[in-house]
XYZ file of C-alpha atoms in Angstrom:
527
model
C 113.748 194.137 137.137
C 112.765 192.978 140.635
C 110.387 195.277 142.526
C 111.535 197.046 145.713
C 110.434 195.745 149.126
C 107.019 196.798 150.351
C 105.939 200.253 151.388
C 102.554 200.508 153.118
C 100.672 201.403 149.949
C 102.289 198.621 147.921
C 101.584 196.090 150.670
C 97.911 197.069 150.664
C 97.731 196.900 146.865
C 99.421 193.515 146.551
C 97.525 191.996 149.494
C 94.322 193.097 147.774
C 95.331 191.567 144.418
C 96.884 188.329 145.645
C 95.061 187.646 148.923
C 91.817 189.600 148.417
C 92.455 191.406 151.717
C 90.890 194.789 152.389
C 93.314 197.552 153.353
C 91.901 197.453 156.886
C 92.426 193.690 157.175
C 95.936 193.966 155.749
C 96.970 196.558 158.325
C 95.361 194.689 161.227
C 97.143 191.458 160.255
C 100.459 193.254 159.710
C 100.074 194.940 163.107
C 99.812 191.517 164.751
C 102.918 190.269 162.921
C 104.790 193.391 163.994
C 103.731 193.262 167.652
C 104.756 189.639 168.038
C 103.595 186.049 167.620
C 104.174 183.260 170.146
C 106.707 180.910 168.502
C 106.713 178.076 171.010
C 109.860 178.021 173.174
C 111.071 181.310 171.653
C 108.121 183.156 173.136
C 106.648 186.239 171.429
C 108.624 187.319 168.343
C 107.998 190.366 166.154
C 108.151 188.941 162.631
C 108.179 192.090 160.480
C 109.445 195.660 160.657
C 107.097 198.625 161.177
C 104.258 198.448 158.669
C 103.501 202.170 158.213
C 106.227 203.477 155.940
C 106.721 205.179 152.583
C 110.390 204.207 152.245
C 112.078 201.388 150.300
C 115.289 201.748 152.317
C 116.729 198.546 153.843
C 119.253 198.309 156.666
C 122.715 197.082 155.589
C 122.592 194.146 158.019
C 119.246 192.990 156.589
C 120.644 193.196 153.041
C 123.576 190.977 154.008
C 121.245 188.465 155.697
C 119.048 188.310 152.592
C 122.031 187.742 150.291
C 123.337 184.957 152.526
C 119.915 183.295 152.506
C 119.650 183.479 148.693
C 123.197 182.111 148.310
C 122.475 179.118 150.551
C 118.967 178.274 149.287
C 119.085 179.083 145.543
C 121.367 178.582 142.571
C 124.239 181.071 142.455
C 122.849 182.573 139.242
C 120.029 184.162 141.254
C 122.366 186.317 143.381
C 123.572 189.638 141.876
C 127.223 190.720 142.387
C 126.223 193.330 144.984
C 123.227 194.264 147.091
C 120.437 196.042 145.281
C 119.694 199.505 146.729
C 116.456 201.198 145.687
C 116.030 204.949 145.396
C 113.703 206.516 147.952
C 111.038 208.781 146.417
C 111.637 212.492 146.905
C 108.328 213.006 148.751
C 108.913 210.078 151.120
C 109.374 210.883 154.804
C 111.809 207.938 155.135
C 111.204 207.713 158.894
C 111.134 203.896 158.805
C 112.741 201.371 156.484
C 110.704 199.228 154.104
C 108.427 196.439 155.328
C 110.485 193.249 155.553
C 110.950 190.178 157.758
C 112.695 191.154 160.984
C 114.944 188.088 160.710
C 115.799 185.509 158.052
C 115.803 182.892 160.836
C 112.020 182.501 160.537
C 111.052 181.244 157.042
C 107.250 181.137 156.580
C 106.977 177.345 156.345
C 109.077 176.857 159.484
C 106.666 178.868 161.653
C 103.401 178.135 159.829
C 102.048 176.141 162.788
C 102.143 179.248 164.995
C 100.345 181.555 162.539
C 96.708 181.902 161.581
C 96.010 181.294 157.857
C 95.750 185.044 157.183
C 98.929 185.802 159.136
C 100.820 183.095 157.244
C 99.686 184.299 153.820
C 100.598 187.920 154.517
C 103.930 187.020 156.113
C 104.802 184.807 153.129
C 103.939 187.688 150.772
C 106.260 190.055 152.677
C 109.016 187.398 152.882
C 108.916 186.571 149.164
C 108.810 190.213 148.086
C 111.826 191.090 150.250
C 113.958 188.187 148.996
C 112.886 188.772 145.384
C 114.029 192.402 145.648
C 117.610 191.152 146.143
C 117.638 188.631 143.277
C 118.804 188.943 139.686
C 116.322 190.248 137.096
C 114.365 187.907 134.850
C 115.562 187.519 131.245
C 112.801 187.669 128.639
C 112.730 187.637 124.850
C 110.205 190.031 123.323
C 108.608 187.775 120.725
C 106.235 188.095 117.770
C 104.833 184.847 116.371
C 103.146 184.965 112.926
C 100.884 181.986 112.209
C 99.741 181.366 108.616
C 96.456 179.497 108.130
C 95.220 179.265 104.521
C 94.820 182.886 103.394
C 94.756 184.280 106.962
C 97.620 185.537 109.093
C 97.370 185.480 112.887
C 99.853 187.296 115.100
C 100.683 186.707 118.778
C 102.873 189.115 120.711
C 104.406 188.421 124.086
C 107.530 187.217 125.816
C 109.446 183.968 126.173
C 111.122 183.368 129.538
C 114.884 182.662 129.259
C 115.841 182.996 132.937
C 113.207 183.370 135.698
C 115.359 185.369 138.128
C 113.325 186.963 140.912
C 110.046 185.612 139.453
C 110.720 182.233 141.095
C 109.608 183.998 144.272
C 107.471 186.942 143.271
C 105.579 188.620 140.454
C 103.351 191.607 141.036
C 99.608 191.048 141.010
C 97.475 191.696 137.967
C 96.266 195.190 137.240
C 92.542 195.919 137.038
C 92.633 195.712 133.245
C 93.925 192.127 133.424
C 97.441 192.815 132.132
C 100.514 191.718 134.038
C 102.797 194.251 135.653
C 106.373 194.237 134.403
C 106.005 191.982 131.371
C 103.315 190.891 128.955
C 101.783 187.573 128.049
C 104.080 184.553 128.241
C 104.308 182.609 124.987
C 105.390 178.976 124.585
C 108.643 178.245 122.772
C 108.048 177.555 119.079
C 110.353 176.934 116.103
C 110.199 178.629 112.721
C 108.223 176.471 110.303
C 106.661 174.406 113.094
C 103.147 173.108 112.338
C 100.642 174.188 115.010
C 97.363 172.354 115.610
C 94.179 174.390 116.092
C 92.679 173.767 119.526
C 89.813 176.254 119.361
C 88.691 179.314 117.412
C 86.733 181.920 119.381
C 85.512 185.065 117.586
C 85.221 188.085 119.890
C 83.612 191.478 119.416
C 85.105 194.252 121.533
C 83.858 197.731 122.324
C 85.485 200.770 123.851
C 85.184 200.399 127.614
C 84.863 203.192 130.180
C 87.636 203.435 132.776
C 87.245 200.622 135.334
C 85.903 201.435 138.777
C 88.416 201.695 141.597
C 89.252 198.617 143.625
C 90.862 199.044 147.034
C 94.261 198.383 145.447
C 93.861 200.855 142.577
C 92.371 203.530 144.859
C 95.337 203.292 147.237
C 97.660 203.623 144.230
C 95.716 206.679 143.034
C 95.916 208.285 146.484
C 99.664 207.714 146.615
C 100.288 209.013 143.091
C 98.334 212.200 143.854
C 100.064 212.776 147.183
C 96.866 212.304 149.205
C 97.183 210.740 152.640
C 100.049 208.983 154.333
C 100.883 205.306 154.980
C 99.044 205.522 158.293
C 95.838 206.912 156.731
C 95.213 204.913 153.521
C 93.212 202.170 155.265
C 91.281 204.745 157.317
C 90.301 206.663 154.163
C 88.936 203.509 152.524
C 87.033 202.555 155.681
C 85.575 206.037 156.165
C 83.987 206.350 152.722
C 82.252 203.005 153.332
C 81.221 203.673 156.939
C 79.670 207.005 155.925
C 77.972 205.203 153.022
C 79.543 207.444 150.377
C 80.539 204.309 148.451
C 80.030 200.569 148.726
C 82.046 197.604 147.495
C 80.387 195.478 144.812
C 82.413 192.542 143.503
C 85.585 194.193 144.779
C 84.884 197.567 143.116
C 83.852 200.855 144.712
C 80.423 202.081 143.578
C 79.377 205.586 144.674
C 76.033 205.816 146.479
C 73.392 208.494 145.908
C 74.508 210.048 149.186
C 78.161 210.023 148.130
C 77.381 211.614 144.770
C 75.233 214.311 146.375
C 77.754 215.168 149.106
C 80.559 215.327 146.542
C 78.572 217.560 144.182
C 77.601 219.956 146.980
C 81.105 220.203 148.416
C 82.882 220.545 145.062
C 80.467 223.294 144.005
C 80.745 225.261 147.257
C 84.335 224.497 148.300
C 86.217 223.983 145.006
C 89.567 225.092 146.463
C 89.512 222.593 149.339
C 88.027 219.722 147.322
C 90.750 220.051 144.687
C 93.162 217.101 144.725
C 96.079 219.527 144.416
C 95.014 221.289 147.641
C 95.081 218.069 149.662
C 98.496 217.130 148.292
C 99.893 220.615 148.947
C 98.554 220.536 152.509
C 100.407 217.258 153.120
C 103.582 218.943 151.875
C 102.925 221.983 154.057
C 102.513 219.786 157.154
C 105.853 218.153 156.357
C 107.441 221.612 156.134
C 106.067 222.490 159.582
C 107.503 219.269 160.991
C 110.889 220.051 159.424
C 110.839 223.609 160.833
C 110.800 225.215 157.371
C 107.564 227.124 157.990
C 105.520 228.313 160.968
C 102.285 226.558 161.818
C 100.400 229.823 162.472
C 101.307 231.081 159.000
C 99.936 227.879 157.483
C 96.753 228.088 159.572
C 96.167 231.726 158.605
C 96.729 230.987 154.915
C 94.065 228.288 155.145
C 91.546 229.747 157.572
C 91.119 233.298 156.265
C 89.884 232.265 152.772
C 88.022 229.296 154.289
C 85.979 231.632 156.520
C 84.733 233.503 153.465
C 84.000 230.248 151.592
C 82.026 229.001 154.588
C 79.978 232.210 154.765
C 79.082 231.992 151.079
C 78.201 228.299 151.376
C 75.803 228.970 154.260
C 74.075 231.611 152.161
C 74.016 229.820 148.811
C 74.255 226.053 149.382
C 71.242 224.101 148.232
C 69.092 222.878 151.152
C 68.375 219.307 150.100
C 66.429 218.457 153.271
C 63.636 220.738 152.094
C 63.541 219.301 148.583
C 60.815 216.837 147.614
C 60.598 214.842 144.391
C 57.023 213.753 143.499
C 56.312 210.083 142.689
C 53.244 208.183 141.454
C 53.192 206.066 144.629
C 50.454 206.383 147.246
C 50.842 205.897 150.980
C 49.259 202.572 151.988
C 48.318 204.043 155.382
C 46.470 207.243 154.446
C 46.298 207.271 150.634
C 48.270 210.502 150.198
C 51.078 210.779 147.589
C 54.600 209.693 148.518
C 57.612 211.884 147.719
C 61.372 211.311 147.658
C 63.260 213.155 150.383
C 66.834 213.257 151.591
C 68.025 212.181 155.029
C 71.444 211.655 156.573
C 71.451 208.061 155.271
C 70.403 208.929 151.725
C 67.093 209.094 149.852
C 63.831 207.661 151.162
C 60.088 207.755 150.481
C 57.970 209.880 152.810
C 54.252 210.565 153.025
C 53.151 214.108 152.110
C 50.623 213.964 154.961
C 53.430 214.440 157.518
C 53.213 215.025 160.500
C 49.741 213.402 160.649
C 51.173 210.369 158.825
C 54.808 209.487 159.478
C 55.067 206.616 157.001
C 58.522 206.305 155.398
C 60.134 203.629 153.237
C 63.477 202.828 151.716
C 63.421 202.214 147.974
C 65.468 201.129 144.992
C 65.422 202.669 141.533
C 66.246 200.802 138.328
C 68.068 202.162 135.274
C 64.771 203.389 133.786
C 63.964 205.344 136.944
C 61.210 203.011 138.176
C 60.874 203.139 141.964
C 60.449 199.945 143.963
C 59.626 200.439 147.679
C 61.421 198.108 150.078
C 58.997 196.564 152.543
C 60.338 197.109 156.046
C 58.262 194.360 157.653
C 57.502 190.698 157.001
C 55.226 188.449 159.039
C 56.939 185.545 160.812
C 55.515 182.460 162.536
C 57.012 183.539 165.868
C 54.353 184.461 168.467
C 54.874 187.449 170.743
C 55.720 186.112 174.226
C 53.694 188.946 175.818
C 50.426 189.095 173.831
C 50.531 186.057 171.517
C 50.269 187.973 168.219
C 52.703 187.182 165.413
C 56.034 188.993 165.297
C 57.076 191.041 162.247
C 60.601 191.049 160.786
C 61.563 194.707 160.669
C 64.505 196.862 159.668
C 65.331 199.696 162.042
C 68.031 202.350 162.280
C 70.349 199.935 164.039
C 69.675 196.727 162.128
C 67.083 193.951 161.904
C 64.750 193.048 164.768
C 61.380 191.403 165.440
C 58.509 193.691 166.454
C 55.056 192.701 167.646
C 52.255 193.058 165.064
C 50.112 194.383 167.923
C 52.056 197.657 167.968
C 51.390 200.269 169.351
C 49.315 198.424 172.001
C 52.184 195.919 172.434
C 55.688 197.303 172.002
C 57.627 194.079 172.560
C 60.716 193.555 170.381
C 63.226 190.714 169.985
C 66.795 191.014 168.759
C 67.878 189.205 165.606
C 71.255 187.441 165.708
C 73.903 188.161 163.011
C 72.960 184.920 161.202
C 69.361 186.145 160.851
C 67.894 183.832 163.495
C 66.001 184.909 166.584
C 68.414 185.797 169.372
C 67.538 184.745 172.865
C 67.905 188.290 174.121
C 66.157 189.297 177.346
C 62.836 191.119 177.181
C 63.404 194.849 177.457
C 62.712 195.989 181.000
C 62.937 192.460 182.411
C 65.197 191.913 185.404
C 68.081 189.537 184.617
C 69.888 187.115 186.904
C 73.057 189.212 186.595
C 73.976 191.377 189.579
C 75.625 194.781 189.265
C 79.330 194.465 189.977
C 79.366 197.947 191.525
C 76.348 197.999 193.872
C 75.045 194.425 193.866
C 71.535 195.235 192.586
C 69.938 193.241 189.727
C 70.685 194.324 186.151
C 67.782 195.170 183.802
C 67.634 194.495 180.034
C 67.470 197.693 177.982
C 67.672 198.691 174.321
C 69.947 201.469 173.088
C 70.980 202.846 169.717
C 73.599 200.085 169.338
C 71.421 197.189 170.515
C 70.554 195.622 173.863
C 72.531 196.074 177.052
C 72.133 195.522 180.789
C 71.660 198.578 182.996
C 71.688 198.670 186.777
C 68.234 198.756 188.414
C 69.725 201.220 190.892
C 69.780 203.970 188.228
C 70.232 206.969 188.566
C 72.227 206.400 191.783
C 74.223 203.674 189.978
C 74.827 204.176 186.239
C 76.691 200.929 185.559
C 75.965 199.296 182.178
C 77.198 196.037 180.635
C 77.334 195.111 176.942
C 75.534 191.912 175.959
C 76.011 189.247 173.314
C 73.220 188.263 170.911
C 72.370 185.551 173.466
C 71.602 188.228 176.051
C 74.494 187.224 178.303
C 76.949 189.869 179.473
C 79.858 190.170 177.032
C 82.824 188.297 178.435
C 80.715 186.521 181.076
C 82.235 183.493 182.762
C 79.959 181.133 180.829
C 81.503 182.351 177.564
C 85.085 182.038 178.796
C 87.323 178.987 178.851
C 87.261 178.264 182.585
C 90.058 176.336 184.275
C 90.320 174.504 187.595
C 92.915 177.055 188.727
C 91.689 179.341 191.509
C 92.718 182.973 191.879
C 95.291 183.293 194.663
C 93.850 186.702 195.598
C 90.063 186.247 195.679
C 89.551 182.500 195.192
C 87.393 182.739 192.039
C 88.107 180.509 189.006
C 90.691 181.666 186.475
C 89.744 181.789 182.764
C 91.901 181.487 179.632
C 91.986 184.818 177.789
C 93.770 186.066 174.628
C 96.382 188.761 175.068
C 98.807 190.811 173.032
C 101.535 188.186 173.413
C 99.372 185.081 173.572
C 97.033 183.419 176.042
C 97.042 184.123 179.779
C 94.881 183.363 182.830
C 92.618 186.159 184.063
C 90.418 186.185 187.146
C 86.670 185.832 186.482
C 86.171 188.380 189.246
C 87.325 191.160 186.890
C 87.080 194.161 187.234
C 86.799 193.698 190.998
C 89.884 191.473 190.873
C 92.490 192.121 188.167
C 94.798 189.229 189.006
C 96.467 187.512 186.029
C 98.681 184.422 185.829
C 100.869 182.769 183.212
C 99.017 180.294 181.004
C 100.372 176.758 180.793
C 98.850 174.583 178.033
C 97.396 171.248 179.252
C 100.020 168.531 179.575
C 102.912 170.962 180.072
């Protein structure tokens, strides 16, 4: 049977399997398709319906348009006698219809020139799934083929395709275990008594395998099946567990980190009621009941908060204080010779000298399957001389990423940013006055380093607290030199206009921004 049109969770799962998109990338690309794409003379056109939905409902007009398209572009055998209507799940909010093309007047190939490669691939996936949902089912013969070879009997089980139906447009992606959704392995057509030639013989030994790790697709499916989250939160959940370093993606699979395992163990032990999957699902249901007016929000809050207060009190009294724990190692500090121990910080485990605070040496480390600890060196000598004192710079890893630090530290504290590609970035020396003037008071801007990298701060601080983000090159982000300047002058202040991207395509913006916010319509060269 053909699958229903996409809900948010299914779109994220299939985009992960077919396109290798993360849930975050899928939603960002779908958002752009929904908001509108410039289609030449037509202007901006929203290509899909709202992409955050848990419903498979389709508007009657859209069903008729899909049937007309199938009738005119495919053999009549592909069109069922009447429109296919899918049942909406009982827990679905059904606030929006399923994800589908907003109009059948824009086939993917016809508008490919206006879409980025990612936008085209996702739009084609949505288009094909929607049309396939209104086609006839595929006809398959469940088949067993017995093959006799000398005294051995080999058996192959699978299906033989008799009529492709909706599969001419769409088949669901492979599951994590490698088996197809919907139907099994396709077999070639063979006749009884037919002689088959041996192509290869490959002996295989198989062992019982543990359950596979979650991919983004299978984790979204698990969340949906357990009633955790909503269409608008699936991508955020997957992003959060990575941003907080509770898990990392390795070859498309989620692997829990030491920090993630520890946090989970502590929370499950001390807050078993809240960390129970059933609690999260029931809370989602309770929030729906509040929205529908079936229960009062204060009642729900009291039912949650009163027991939670007691759980919190007990956790404060009994929860294990991991920051005070130290695990001895056989490693010695290379600075003072004292033993190193394993401690916990907000970013996970690290090696620390037991001579703290007299020695503040710390190191990241890795640990193999046998428990052997390998310290990660945080510095590496380069052939780049320090522009201030002439000593060689060291490649270092700090809290906010890689940078070059002078080997003469602490006498020389000069640092240099490292660009995303690993090369030295031509960032300004910290504390050095730049040639950029403050747009608020006119004083020179000064290069500074903050927790998120370098930036320009006004030399008039604290009277003027203006700051400007910088690129890896050290230039102000969005500076005129990084914009596509035109020969068009602003009709308000006379400064050059620059080509800028906008929600509905390119436009001309004044380079005097934010002092001048004038914008003009963009006309491509030659038009």
